[in-house]
Amino acid sequence: MSPSGAEFIRQVKAGITETDPQVVHELVGNGVAIVDVREADEWAQGHLPGAKHVPRGYLESRIEGVVPDRSQRVVLYCASGNRSALAARTLGHDLGYEHVESMTGGITLWKDRGYEVEAPKTLSAEQRERYSRHILIPEVGESGQQKLLDARVLLLGAGGLGSPTALYLAAAGVGTLGIVDNDVVDLSNLQRQVIHTTARIGVPKVESAEETIHALNPDVTVVPYQTRLDASNVMEIIAGWDIIVDGVDNFPTRYLLNDASVRLQIPVVSASILGFDGQLSIFKPYDGPCYRCLFPEPPPAELAPSCGANGVLGVLPGTMGLLQATEVIKLIVGAGEPAIGRLLLYDALAATLSEVKVRRDPECPICSRDPESITDEEMGFFPDYEAFCAAAG
């Protein structure tokens, strides 16, 4: 570096806050945004645990997507501390961030101190091309795409809602999709269940869905469950999944799913459809209300007829299923505001989307209890939901 260049960097550093790697090491995982401003090839060789990647050349356009709160404490680093010093000046002086620091000595000094470095998984050349539009989005990027590839999502149903949700989650690169359905493809399904084809009438839906998904994206592993979810298998089937997509069409199964998912603390992205109307919400145990908080008792049968009895507009499950897929992706990559504690109401005839706030019920028999208080015996015990729903109706 020329003397004038060295002097310029010295002046920049004199006007910012520099922080020793030892202090940064103590901050990791404590609510501080740690941002790596190096180039992609440097990031791929290793980075600080929990760091976000925003190359210096894209700082102005991407930092808000990674650190939207300008009052949050931000620590920037590069290889030696020079680029991060320039970035810190930009954030603090030009972009209005209130608490910005540059890590002294960069990742080189961090390594010399013997601190841990994460070596990220890297996308193949084919994956970079396939998911290139995701990688360009600051809220997803390469790290978010890797989260999608590592994610495990269980879909209950390969029907109207499950079809578009499965297709778009597969296209997005969600690495493992489980599908629970005991039905076979019927001609009457094809008006809305777009994952199936006429040639597969009579084929189990899980097999048909798996074939379509593999043809669309070979990155995706499909785990089929050709069975009906019930009290005898629910805990075994849903355990170990990151997120559950609820596309079931009856109240007993929904209450069973709710009670089991709360016990296992697995978020459920739930939707329902009828005629021209759709509903959607996310039930994330202990972060928001559960299904029983919203519906303590099932409505009478005459107020909640099935699609088989009253019909459904063929494109409606596509609309609601894509909303479900969007919420799943947001949960996986940690972007935006998921629909937790909100019930979204879509009226296709009026072309309106409204919402109702839903709060946790302090008297809820399921989610009001401390999860640590649930005994081993209770974990696998479920009441007769068919009788419960029949009595309420």
Short mmCIF file of C-alpha atoms in Angstrom, two decimals:
data_model
loop_
_atom_site.label_atom_id
_atom_site.label_comp_id
_atom_site.label_asym_id
_atom_site.label_seq_id
_atom_site.Cartn_x
_atom_site.Cartn_y
_atom_site.Cartn_z
CA MET A 1 0.00 0.00 0.00
CA SER A 2 1.32 3.47 -0.86
CA PRO A 3 2.09 5.90 1.98
CA SER A 4 -0.94 7.99 1.03
CA GLY A 5 -3.12 4.88 1.11
CA ALA A 6 -1.79 3.82 4.50
CA GLU A 7 -2.37 7.31 5.85
CA PHE A 8 -5.94 7.29 4.54
CA ILE A 9 -6.69 3.99 6.30
CA ARG A 10 -5.13 5.34 9.48
CA GLN A 11 -7.42 8.36 9.31
CA VAL A 12 -10.46 6.16 8.69
CA LYS A 13 -9.64 3.98 11.70
CA ALA A 14 -9.17 7.05 13.86
CA GLY A 15 -12.79 7.98 13.17
CA ILE A 16 -14.41 4.62 13.97
CA THR A 17 -14.55 2.17 16.85
CA GLU A 18 -12.23 -0.84 16.63
CA THR A 19 -12.82 -3.93 18.76
CA ASP A 20 -10.35 -6.65 19.72
CA PRO A 21 -11.13 -10.23 18.59
CA GLN A 22 -11.29 -11.32 22.24
CA VAL A 23 -14.23 -8.97 22.83
CA VAL A 24 -15.91 -10.11 19.62
CA HIS A 25 -15.48 -13.73 20.68
CA GLU A 26 -17.44 -12.97 23.84
CA LEU A 27 -20.17 -11.28 21.78
CA VAL A 28 -20.85 -14.22 19.45
CA GLY A 29 -24.40 -15.45 19.98
CA ASN A 30 -25.35 -12.55 22.26
CA GLY A 31 -27.57 -10.51 19.96
CA VAL A 32 -24.80 -8.66 18.15
CA ALA A 33 -24.85 -8.62 14.34
CA ILE A 34 -21.47 -9.84 13.08
CA VAL A 35 -20.99 -9.10 9.38
CA ASP A 36 -18.27 -10.45 7.09
CA VAL A 37 -17.50 -7.92 4.31
CA ARG A 38 -15.03 -10.09 2.39
CA GLU A 39 -15.63 -11.54 -1.07
CA ALA A 40 -17.52 -14.78 -1.69
CA ASP A 41 -14.41 -16.90 -2.23
CA GLU A 42 -12.94 -15.70 1.07
CA TRP A 43 -16.22 -16.38 2.90
CA ALA A 44 -16.26 -19.91 1.48
CA GLN A 45 -12.91 -20.64 3.12
CA GLY A 46 -14.30 -19.98 6.61
CA HIS A 47 -16.00 -17.31 8.71
CA LEU A 48 -16.82 -16.36 12.30
CA PRO A 49 -19.61 -18.44 13.89
CA GLY A 50 -23.02 -16.88 13.27
CA ALA A 51 -21.68 -14.21 10.92
CA LYS A 52 -23.70 -12.80 8.05
CA HIS A 53 -22.10 -12.26 4.65
CA VAL A 54 -22.39 -8.89 2.90
CA PRO A 55 -19.46 -8.21 0.53
CA ARG A 56 -18.09 -4.68 0.81
CA GLY A 57 -19.15 -3.85 -2.75
CA TYR A 58 -22.79 -4.66 -1.94
CA LEU A 59 -22.90 -3.13 1.53
CA GLU A 60 -25.12 -0.16 0.73
CA SER A 61 -27.71 -2.23 -1.14
CA ARG A 62 -27.81 -5.33 1.09
CA ILE A 63 -27.04 -4.40 4.69
CA GLU A 64 -30.61 -3.36 5.51
CA GLY A 65 -31.87 -6.82 4.58
CA VAL A 66 -29.36 -8.40 6.97
CA VAL A 67 -29.45 -5.80 9.78
CA PRO A 68 -32.73 -3.87 9.49
CA ASP A 69 -32.45 -2.31 12.96
CA ARG A 70 -30.03 0.62 12.75
CA SER A 71 -29.79 0.76 16.56
CA GLN A 72 -28.44 -2.81 16.80
CA ARG A 73 -24.76 -3.26 17.63
CA VAL A 74 -22.88 -4.29 14.48
CA VAL A 75 -19.35 -5.70 14.28
CA LEU A 76 -17.76 -5.83 10.83
CA TYR A 77 -14.66 -7.78 9.87
CA CYS A 78 -12.57 -8.63 6.82
CA ALA A 79 -9.18 -10.29 6.35
CA SER A 80 -7.01 -7.72 8.14
CA GLY A 81 -9.30 -4.95 9.36
CA ASN A 82 -8.92 -2.42 6.53
CA ARG A 83 -11.99 -3.13 4.42
CA SER A 84 -14.12 -3.51 7.54
CA ALA A 85 -12.90 -0.10 8.76
CA LEU A 86 -14.05 1.47 5.50
CA ALA A 87 -17.35 -0.39 5.78
CA ALA A 88 -17.80 0.77 9.38
CA ARG A 89 -17.37 4.38 8.29
CA THR A 90 -19.97 3.90 5.56
CA LEU A 91 -22.50 2.35 7.93
CA GLY A 92 -21.99 4.88 10.69
CA HIS A 93 -21.51 8.07 8.69
CA ASP A 94 -23.57 7.50 5.55
CA LEU A 95 -26.25 4.91 6.42
CA GLY A 96 -27.17 5.99 9.93
CA TYR A 97 -26.21 2.87 11.93
CA GLU A 98 -25.71 3.91 15.56
CA HIS A 99 -23.34 1.28 17.00
CA VAL A 100 -20.82 0.09 14.41
CA GLU A 101 -17.41 -1.42 15.09
CA SER A 102 -14.60 -2.97 13.06
CA MET A 103 -12.76 -6.01 14.38
CA THR A 104 -9.05 -5.30 14.79
CA GLY A 105 -6.80 -7.50 12.65
CA GLY A 106 -9.74 -9.16 10.88
CA ILE A 107 -10.16 -12.91 10.64
CA THR A 108 -6.39 -13.31 10.38
CA LEU A 109 -5.90 -12.16 13.98
CA TRP A 110 -9.03 -14.10 15.01
CA LYS A 111 -7.42 -17.32 13.74
CA ASP A 112 -4.07 -16.45 15.32
CA ARG A 113 -5.87 -16.26 18.67
CA GLY A 114 -7.12 -19.82 18.13
CA TYR A 115 -10.81 -18.96 17.91
CA GLU A 116 -13.27 -21.17 16.05
CA VAL A 117 -13.94 -20.68 12.35
CA GLU A 118 -16.95 -22.15 10.56
CA ALA A 119 -16.31 -23.63 7.15
CA PRO A 120 -19.62 -23.22 5.34
CA LYS A 121 -21.07 -25.79 3.03
CA THR A 122 -20.72 -24.64 -0.54
CA LEU A 123 -23.17 -24.94 -3.39
CA SER A 124 -22.18 -26.86 -6.48
CA ALA A 125 -21.97 -25.04 -9.81
CA GLU A 126 -25.31 -26.58 -10.81
CA GLN A 127 -26.93 -25.48 -7.56
CA ARG A 128 -25.60 -21.96 -7.97
CA GLU A 129 -27.27 -21.79 -11.35
CA ARG A 130 -30.51 -23.47 -10.22
CA TYR A 131 -30.93 -21.20 -7.19
CA SER A 132 -29.29 -18.09 -8.67
CA ARG A 133 -32.42 -15.94 -8.21
CA HIS A 134 -32.54 -16.87 -4.52
CA ILE A 135 -28.86 -16.07 -4.06
CA LEU A 136 -29.45 -12.57 -5.43
CA ILE A 137 -32.04 -11.82 -2.71
CA PRO A 138 -30.33 -10.35 0.39
CA GLU A 139 -32.80 -12.05 2.75
CA VAL A 140 -31.89 -15.47 1.30
CA GLY A 141 -28.47 -15.40 -0.30
CA GLU A 142 -26.15 -18.39 -0.39
CA SER A 143 -26.40 -19.02 3.36
CA GLY A 144 -30.20 -19.00 3.23
CA GLN A 145 -30.19 -21.36 0.28
CA GLN A 146 -27.99 -23.73 2.24
CA LYS A 147 -30.51 -23.57 5.10
CA LEU A 148 -33.22 -24.58 2.65
CA LEU A 149 -31.15 -27.49 1.39
CA ASP A 150 -30.56 -28.62 4.98
CA ALA A 151 -34.21 -28.23 6.02
CA ARG A 152 -36.68 -31.04 6.72
CA VAL A 153 -40.35 -30.23 6.09
CA LEU A 154 -43.24 -32.65 6.59
CA LEU A 155 -46.39 -32.21 4.50
CA LEU A 156 -49.62 -33.69 5.79
CA GLY A 157 -51.56 -34.44 2.64
CA ALA A 158 -50.65 -34.59 -1.05
CA GLY A 159 -53.97 -33.12 -2.12
CA GLY A 160 -55.17 -29.63 -2.99
CA LEU A 161 -52.97 -27.76 -0.51
CA GLY A 162 -50.11 -30.25 -0.38
CA SER A 163 -49.65 -30.30 -4.16
CA PRO A 164 -48.63 -26.67 -4.79
CA THR A 165 -46.80 -26.46 -1.47
CA ALA A 166 -44.71 -29.53 -2.26
CA LEU A 167 -43.97 -28.36 -5.80
CA TYR A 168 -42.71 -24.95 -4.77
CA LEU A 169 -40.80 -26.14 -1.72
CA ALA A 170 -39.10 -28.69 -3.97
CA ALA A 171 -38.35 -26.04 -6.57
CA ALA A 172 -36.96 -23.78 -3.83
CA GLY A 173 -34.54 -26.52 -2.79
CA VAL A 174 -35.94 -27.66 0.54
CA GLY A 175 -33.68 -30.68 0.93
CA THR A 176 -36.00 -33.23 2.56
CA LEU A 177 -39.76 -33.38 2.13
CA GLY A 178 -41.89 -35.88 4.01
CA ILE A 179 -45.36 -36.58 2.63
CA VAL A 180 -48.15 -38.26 4.61
CA ASP A 181 -51.17 -39.48 2.62
CA ASN A 182 -52.99 -42.81 2.45
CA ASP A 183 -55.13 -41.99 -0.60
CA VAL A 184 -54.77 -42.80 -4.30
CA VAL A 185 -55.11 -40.41 -7.23
CA ASP A 186 -58.72 -40.03 -8.39
CA LEU A 187 -60.04 -38.29 -11.49
CA SER A 188 -61.93 -35.79 -9.33
CA ASN A 189 -58.62 -34.73 -7.72
CA LEU A 190 -57.10 -33.40 -10.92
CA GLN A 191 -59.13 -30.18 -10.97
CA ARG A 192 -56.86 -28.84 -8.20
CA GLN A 193 -54.22 -31.39 -7.12
CA VAL A 194 -51.60 -30.30 -9.64
CA ILE A 195 -48.80 -32.60 -8.51
CA HIS A 196 -50.66 -35.58 -10.03
CA THR A 197 -51.51 -36.50 -13.63
CA THR A 198 -54.23 -38.35 -15.50
CA ALA A 199 -51.82 -41.20 -16.20
CA ARG A 200 -51.45 -41.77 -12.45
CA ILE A 201 -55.09 -42.31 -11.58
CA GLY A 202 -55.19 -45.19 -9.09
CA VAL A 203 -51.56 -44.65 -8.02
CA PRO A 204 -50.88 -43.84 -4.34
CA LYS A 205 -50.60 -40.09 -3.96
CA VAL A 206 -47.28 -40.30 -2.12
CA GLU A 207 -45.77 -42.21 -5.05
CA SER A 208 -47.19 -39.79 -7.60
CA ALA A 209 -45.94 -36.79 -5.64
CA GLU A 210 -42.49 -38.32 -5.22
CA GLU A 211 -42.20 -38.93 -8.97
CA THR A 212 -43.12 -35.33 -9.81
CA ILE A 213 -40.77 -33.87 -7.20
CA HIS A 214 -37.80 -35.93 -8.36
CA ALA A 215 -38.46 -34.89 -11.96
CA LEU A 216 -38.52 -31.25 -10.88
CA ASN A 217 -35.51 -31.21 -8.54
CA PRO A 218 -33.14 -34.13 -7.94
CA ASP A 219 -31.65 -32.26 -4.93
CA VAL A 220 -34.76 -33.14 -2.91
CA THR A 221 -35.12 -36.32 -0.85
CA VAL A 222 -38.72 -37.48 -0.46
CA VAL A 223 -39.78 -39.51 2.57
CA PRO A 224 -43.21 -41.04 1.81
CA TYR A 225 -45.68 -42.18 4.47
CA GLN A 226 -48.54 -44.04 2.79
CA THR A 227 -50.67 -44.05 5.91
CA ARG A 228 -53.31 -42.07 7.75
CA LEU A 229 -52.06 -39.96 10.64
CA ASP A 230 -53.63 -41.08 13.92
CA ALA A 231 -52.92 -41.27 17.63
CA SER A 232 -50.94 -44.49 17.24
CA ASN A 233 -48.35 -43.06 14.82
CA VAL A 234 -48.40 -39.26 15.09
CA MET A 235 -45.46 -38.91 17.50
CA GLU A 236 -43.27 -41.28 15.51
CA ILE A 237 -44.08 -39.66 12.17
CA ILE A 238 -43.74 -35.97 13.07
CA ALA A 239 -40.71 -36.24 15.38
CA GLY A 240 -37.50 -34.88 13.89
CA TRP A 241 -39.05 -32.54 11.31
CA ASP A 242 -38.25 -28.82 11.35
CA ILE A 243 -41.67 -27.62 10.16
CA ILE A 244 -45.02 -29.28 9.47
CA VAL A 245 -47.34 -28.16 6.68
CA ASP A 246 -50.96 -28.85 7.59
CA GLY A 247 -53.05 -29.69 4.55
CA VAL A 248 -55.50 -32.06 6.26
CA ASP A 249 -59.24 -31.81 5.68
CA ASN A 250 -60.82 -32.79 9.00
CA PHE A 251 -60.97 -31.45 12.54
CA PRO A 252 -60.02 -34.62 14.48
CA THR A 253 -56.66 -34.83 12.70
CA ARG A 254 -56.04 -31.10 13.16
CA TYR A 255 -56.57 -31.33 16.93
CA LEU A 256 -54.36 -34.41 17.09
CA LEU A 257 -51.65 -32.64 15.10
CA ASN A 258 -51.87 -29.58 17.31
CA ASP A 259 -51.52 -31.48 20.56
CA ALA A 260 -48.62 -33.57 19.28
CA SER A 261 -46.75 -30.67 17.64
CA VAL A 262 -47.00 -28.56 20.81
CA ARG A 263 -45.53 -31.41 22.86
CA LEU A 264 -42.65 -31.76 20.39
CA GLN A 265 -42.38 -27.97 19.89
CA ILE A 266 -42.58 -28.14 16.09
CA PRO A 267 -44.11 -25.17 14.21
CA VAL A 268 -47.12 -25.89 11.98
CA VAL A 269 -48.00 -23.84 8.90
CA SER A 270 -51.73 -24.44 8.60
CA ALA A 271 -54.23 -23.59 5.87
CA SER A 272 -57.81 -24.48 5.03
CA ILE A 273 -60.00 -23.94 1.97
CA LEU A 274 -63.68 -24.08 1.06
CA GLY A 275 -65.53 -22.69 -1.93
CA PHE A 276 -63.88 -19.32 -2.63
CA ASP A 277 -62.49 -18.81 0.90
CA GLY A 278 -59.12 -19.65 2.41
CA GLN A 279 -57.48 -19.27 5.82
CA LEU A 280 -53.86 -19.47 6.92
CA SER A 281 -51.90 -19.17 10.16
CA ILE A 282 -48.69 -20.41 11.77
CA PHE A 283 -48.88 -22.19 15.10
CA LYS A 284 -45.40 -22.02 16.61
CA PRO A 285 -45.48 -23.59 20.07
CA TYR A 286 -44.84 -21.15 22.92
CA ASP A 287 -44.01 -18.29 20.53
CA GLY A 288 -47.67 -17.75 19.71
CA PRO A 289 -51.11 -19.33 20.01
CA CYS A 290 -51.79 -22.93 19.14
CA TYR A 291 -54.71 -24.28 17.12
CA ARG A 292 -56.77 -24.81 20.28
CA CYS A 293 -56.30 -21.15 21.22
CA LEU A 294 -57.96 -20.24 17.92
CA PHE A 295 -60.58 -23.01 17.97
CA PRO A 296 -61.14 -24.28 21.53
CA GLU A 297 -63.93 -26.43 20.11
CA PRO A 298 -64.67 -27.47 16.53
CA PRO A 299 -67.57 -25.64 14.89
CA PRO A 300 -70.83 -27.49 14.18
CA ALA A 301 -70.74 -29.61 11.04
CA GLU A 302 -73.20 -27.35 9.22
CA LEU A 303 -70.82 -24.41 9.64
CA ALA A 304 -67.77 -26.32 8.42
CA PRO A 305 -68.76 -28.59 5.55
CA SER A 306 -66.10 -30.48 3.64
CA CYS A 307 -64.85 -29.61 0.17
CA GLY A 308 -66.36 -32.89 -1.00
CA ALA A 309 -69.78 -31.72 0.15
CA ASN A 310 -69.64 -28.04 -0.84
CA GLY A 311 -66.90 -27.89 -3.45
CA VAL A 312 -63.82 -25.70 -3.85
CA LEU A 313 -62.58 -23.43 -6.62
CA GLY A 314 -59.76 -25.33 -8.33
CA VAL A 315 -57.20 -22.51 -8.16
CA LEU A 316 -57.90 -21.65 -4.49
CA PRO A 317 -55.70 -24.38 -2.99
CA GLY A 318 -52.95 -23.13 -5.30
CA THR A 319 -53.24 -19.65 -3.82
CA MET A 320 -53.30 -20.88 -0.23
CA GLY A 321 -50.68 -23.57 -0.80
CA LEU A 322 -48.25 -21.01 -2.19
CA LEU A 323 -48.86 -18.81 0.83
CA GLN A 324 -48.02 -21.82 2.98
CA ALA A 325 -44.84 -22.45 0.98
CA THR A 326 -43.85 -18.80 1.38
CA GLU A 327 -44.31 -18.94 5.15
CA VAL A 328 -42.27 -22.15 5.35
CA ILE A 329 -39.38 -20.55 3.47
CA LYS A 330 -39.53 -17.45 5.70
CA LEU A 331 -39.32 -19.64 8.80
CA ILE A 332 -36.36 -21.59 7.40
CA VAL A 333 -34.24 -18.61 6.32
CA GLY A 334 -35.38 -16.32 9.15
CA ALA A 335 -36.77 -13.58 6.92
CA GLY A 336 -39.69 -11.21 7.35
CA GLU A 337 -42.59 -11.54 9.77
CA PRO A 338 -44.17 -15.02 9.73
CA ALA A 339 -47.92 -15.24 10.29
CA ILE A 340 -47.57 -16.25 13.96
CA GLY A 341 -50.50 -14.98 16.00
CA ARG A 342 -52.34 -13.89 12.87
CA LEU A 343 -55.14 -15.59 10.95
CA LEU A 344 -55.06 -14.56 7.28
CA LEU A 345 -58.45 -14.63 5.53
CA TYR A 346 -58.55 -14.74 1.73
CA ASP A 347 -61.81 -14.08 -0.14
CA ALA A 348 -61.26 -14.98 -3.78
CA LEU A 349 -64.63 -13.56 -4.92
CA ALA A 350 -63.92 -10.16 -3.39
CA ALA A 351 -60.15 -10.35 -4.09
CA THR A 352 -59.40 -9.34 -0.49
CA LEU A 353 -56.86 -10.53 2.06
CA SER A 354 -57.53 -9.55 5.67
CA GLU A 355 -56.22 -10.72 9.01
CA VAL A 356 -57.37 -11.33 12.55
CA LYS A 357 -55.00 -11.15 15.51
CA VAL A 358 -54.94 -14.32 17.62
CA ARG A 359 -53.42 -14.45 21.11
CA ARG A 360 -52.41 -17.33 23.31
CA ASP A 361 -55.17 -18.47 25.63
CA PRO A 362 -53.81 -18.49 29.20
CA GLU A 363 -56.35 -21.23 29.95
CA CYS A 364 -55.52 -23.35 26.89
CA PRO A 365 -55.39 -27.00 27.99
CA ILE A 366 -52.43 -27.64 25.68
CA CYS A 367 -50.05 -24.69 25.26
CA SER A 368 -50.65 -22.95 28.60
CA ARG A 369 -48.64 -25.66 30.33
CA ASP A 370 -44.90 -25.47 30.76
CA PRO A 371 -43.44 -28.00 28.28
CA GLU A 372 -41.13 -29.27 31.02
CA SER A 373 -44.19 -30.33 33.04
CA ILE A 374 -45.40 -32.81 30.42
CA THR A 375 -44.63 -36.32 31.63
CA ASP A 376 -43.34 -39.16 29.49
CA GLU A 377 -46.69 -40.92 29.90
CA GLU A 378 -48.58 -37.87 28.61
CA MET A 379 -46.32 -37.42 25.59
CA GLY A 380 -47.84 -40.37 23.80
CA PHE A 381 -51.39 -40.19 25.18
CA PHE A 382 -54.13 -38.57 23.12
CA PRO A 383 -57.89 -38.50 23.70
CA ASP A 384 -60.56 -39.68 21.26
CA TYR A 385 -60.64 -36.72 18.86
CA GLU A 386 -63.43 -38.23 16.74
CA ALA A 387 -65.67 -38.31 19.82
CA PHE A 388 -64.53 -34.83 20.86
CA CYS A 389 -65.42 -33.31 17.49
CA ALA A 390 -68.69 -35.25 17.28
CA ALA A 391 -69.73 -34.01 20.72
CA ALA A 392 -68.91 -30.42 19.82
CA GLY A 393 -70.88 -30.67 16.57
#
